[in-house]
Amino acid sequence: MNKPVTISEQAMVAPVSVPDVTSAPSAKPAAAAGPAYIVLGGISLSHFLNDTMQSLIPSVYPIFKASYALDFAQLGLITLAFQFTASLLQPVIGHFTDRKAQPFSLAIGMGFTFFGLLLLSVAQQYLVILLAAALVGLGSAVFHPESARIARLASGGRYGFAQSVFQVGGNFGTSMGPLLAALIVVPFGQPSIAWFSIVAFLAIMILWRIGQWYKPQTTGKKMAPLLAHPDAPSSRRIKIALVVLVALLFSKQLYVSSLSSYYIFYLIDKFGVSTQAAQLYLFIFLAANAAGAFFGGPVGDRIGRKYVIWFSILGALPFTLALPFSGLFASAVLTVFIGFILSSATSSIIVFAQELVPHRFGMISGVFFGFAFGIGGLGAAVLGKIADHTGIAFVYQVCALLPAIGLLAVFLPKMPRGAR
């Protein structure tokens, strides 16, 4: 991982030739171009660890509610403090790193998460809980834009594949957080949150090594201007395309958030299943979601990203429309298809946006990892309010139409050959 790699500015728009990072210092670089698998594995593992810790925040709400007599509005403010730093700050941080690369910012950012978890484990006052949640969110905000850039640099030109490897780590981390909270935090209480700082420390070590791999590519290199491809879309078409891609990711994330947040209650309310059984059905959906995120990127590399985006729209819509009217077993089967198909386009959407604005890579990554995902989470909170007044079944009848927003993909431009 510490073997230096020289990659020009054109690496943002052309395949990257990467040496064999697993070789000894005396070994020669590999002649063939290809992904730096250890770097991709390391950044995906770090994404897994980051999102595992990130998903702990809502998982420990019942403990805080019972211990400190918090109401739902106060819990919502904890979410706001976390979401503001974790999501809405990402474009700002990405814009800063576009101007000057920060190879070790990932390890430093994970330090905020480390101290946030320690503070959360000993917090006895509400304002301290808010500060701790904000620190964990800040670590996540620093992590995502620059780690997405590193994943692309290590892709060897297989951008969709690299983005999928990166994404699948985060998806599995999100699904593991609640499980670990149930196994550790619920039985042992708030102080056990400190144990997860070990996870943050492990992530710091991995990210420091990745920073050593990344630094030689940025040190002493002048940021050369990128020349537009003669067949590239106009600036107006690019702006329209970015709005469309944000809308697509928002609709997908809002639907996934609605299932992640309320599917257990939907199954209990409609079918009378136990909480444990409902959690199993939710895990099935999350596993399908992670699988789709992994396979969608490589398929986009081969056949084109617009085809994958269209497949996720036309493919998922029939299943989401059928879900509110299906029985228990059929619902489980439908959520497998919904999770796999919806998440298959996530990597293609993000890579498509990165290729539209390659000179603003960090900012674009921050917008899509932070803003779009964050707004999707806030939208899920609005769905909760609707469920309080109309019932959880009505929410899923409304959400069934969300994939139809993807028809906006008709406004996506045709990309030049090589940027598929």
Coordinates of N, CA, C and O in Angstrom, one line a residue, residues 76 79 83 250 254 257-258 261-262 374-392 394-396 398-399 402:
G76 N -35.0 14.2 17.5 CA -34.9 14.8 16.2 C -33.8 15.8 16.1 O -33.1 15.9 15.0
T79 N -30.6 14.0 15.6 CA -30.5 13.6 14.2 C -30.1 14.8 13.3 O -29.2 14.7 12.4
Q83 N -26.9 14.9 11.1 CA -27.1 15.0 9.7 C -26.4 16.3 9.1 O -25.9 16.3 8.0
F250 N -32.1 11.0 -4.9 CA -33.0 11.3 -3.8 C -34.2 10.4 -3.7 O -34.6 9.9 -2.6
L254 N -34.8 7.9 -0.6 CA -36.0 8.1 0.2 C -36.8 6.8 0.3 O -37.3 6.5 1.4
S257 N -34.8 4.6 2.6 CA -34.9 5.0 3.9 C -36.3 4.7 4.5 O -36.4 4.4 5.7
S258 N -37.3 4.8 3.7 CA -38.7 4.4 4.2 C -38.7 3.0 4.6 O -39.3 2.6 5.6
S261 N -36.5 2.5 7.8 CA -37.0 3.1 9.1 C -38.3 2.5 9.5 O -38.5 2.4 10.7
Y262 N -39.2 2.1 8.6 CA -40.6 1.8 9.0 C -41.0 0.5 8.5 O -42.2 0.1 8.8
G374 N -28.5 12.9 2.7 CA -29.0 13.5 3.9 C -30.4 14.0 3.7 O -31.3 13.8 4.6
I375 N -30.7 14.6 2.5 CA -32.1 15.0 2.2 C -33.0 13.8 2.2 O -34.2 13.9 2.6
G376 N -32.5 12.7 1.7 CA -33.3 11.5 1.7 C -33.7 11.1 3.1 O -34.8 10.6 3.4
G377 N -32.7 11.2 4.0 CA -33.0 10.9 5.4 C -34.0 11.8 6.1 O -34.9 11.4 6.8
L378 N -33.9 13.1 5.7 CA -34.9 14.1 6.3 C -36.3 13.8 5.7 O -37.3 14.0 6.3
G379 N -36.3 13.4 4.4 CA -37.6 13.0 3.8 C -38.2 11.8 4.5 O -39.5 11.8 4.7
A380 N -37.4 10.9 5.0 CA -37.9 9.8 5.7 C -38.6 10.2 7.0 O -39.6 9.7 7.5
A381 N -38.0 11.3 7.7 CA -38.6 11.8 8.9 C -40.0 12.4 8.6 O -40.9 12.3 9.4
V382 N -40.1 13.1 7.4 CA -41.4 13.6 7.0 C -42.4 12.4 6.8 O -43.6 12.6 7.2
L383 N -42.0 11.3 6.2 CA -42.8 10.2 6.1 C -43.3 9.7 7.4 O -44.4 9.2 7.5
G384 N -42.4 9.8 8.4 CA -42.9 9.3 9.8 C -44.0 10.2 10.3 O -44.9 9.7 10.9
K385 N -44.0 11.5 10.0 CA -45.1 12.4 10.4 C -46.3 12.0 9.7 O -47.4 12.0 10.3
I386 N -46.2 11.7 8.4 CA -47.4 11.3 7.6 C -48.0 10.0 8.2 O -49.2 9.8 8.3
A387 N -47.1 9.1 8.6 CA -47.5 7.8 9.1 C -48.3 8.0 10.4 O -49.2 7.2 10.7
D388 N -47.9 9.0 11.2 CA -48.6 9.2 12.5 C -50.0 9.6 12.3 O -50.9 9.4 13.1
H389 N -50.3 10.3 11.1 CA -51.6 10.8 10.9 C -52.5 9.9 10.0 O -53.7 9.9 10.1
T390 N -51.8 9.2 9.1 CA -52.6 8.4 8.1 C -52.4 6.9 8.2 O -53.2 6.2 7.6
G391 N -51.4 6.5 8.9 CA -51.1 5.0 9.0 C -50.0 4.6 8.2 O -49.7 5.2 7.1
I392 N -49.2 3.6 8.6 CA -48.0 3.2 7.9 C -48.3 2.6 6.5 O -47.5 2.7 5.6
F394 N -50.5 3.5 4.4 CA -50.7 4.6 3.4 C -49.4 5.1 2.9 O -49.2 5.5 1.7
V395 N -48.4 5.2 3.8 CA -47.0 5.7 3.5 C -46.4 4.8 2.3 O -45.9 5.4 1.4
Y396 N -46.6 3.5 2.4 CA -46.0 2.7 1.4 C -46.8 2.7 0.1 O -46.3 2.4 -1.0
V398 N -47.9 5.6 -1.0 CA -47.3 6.8 -1.6 C -45.9 6.6 -2.1 O -45.5 6.9 -3.2
C399 N -45.1 5.9 -1.3 CA -43.7 5.6 -1.7 C -43.6 4.7 -2.9 O -42.6 4.7 -3.6
L402 N -42.5 6.6 -5.9 CA -41.2 7.3 -5.9 C -40.3 6.9 -7.1 O -39.6 7.8 -7.7

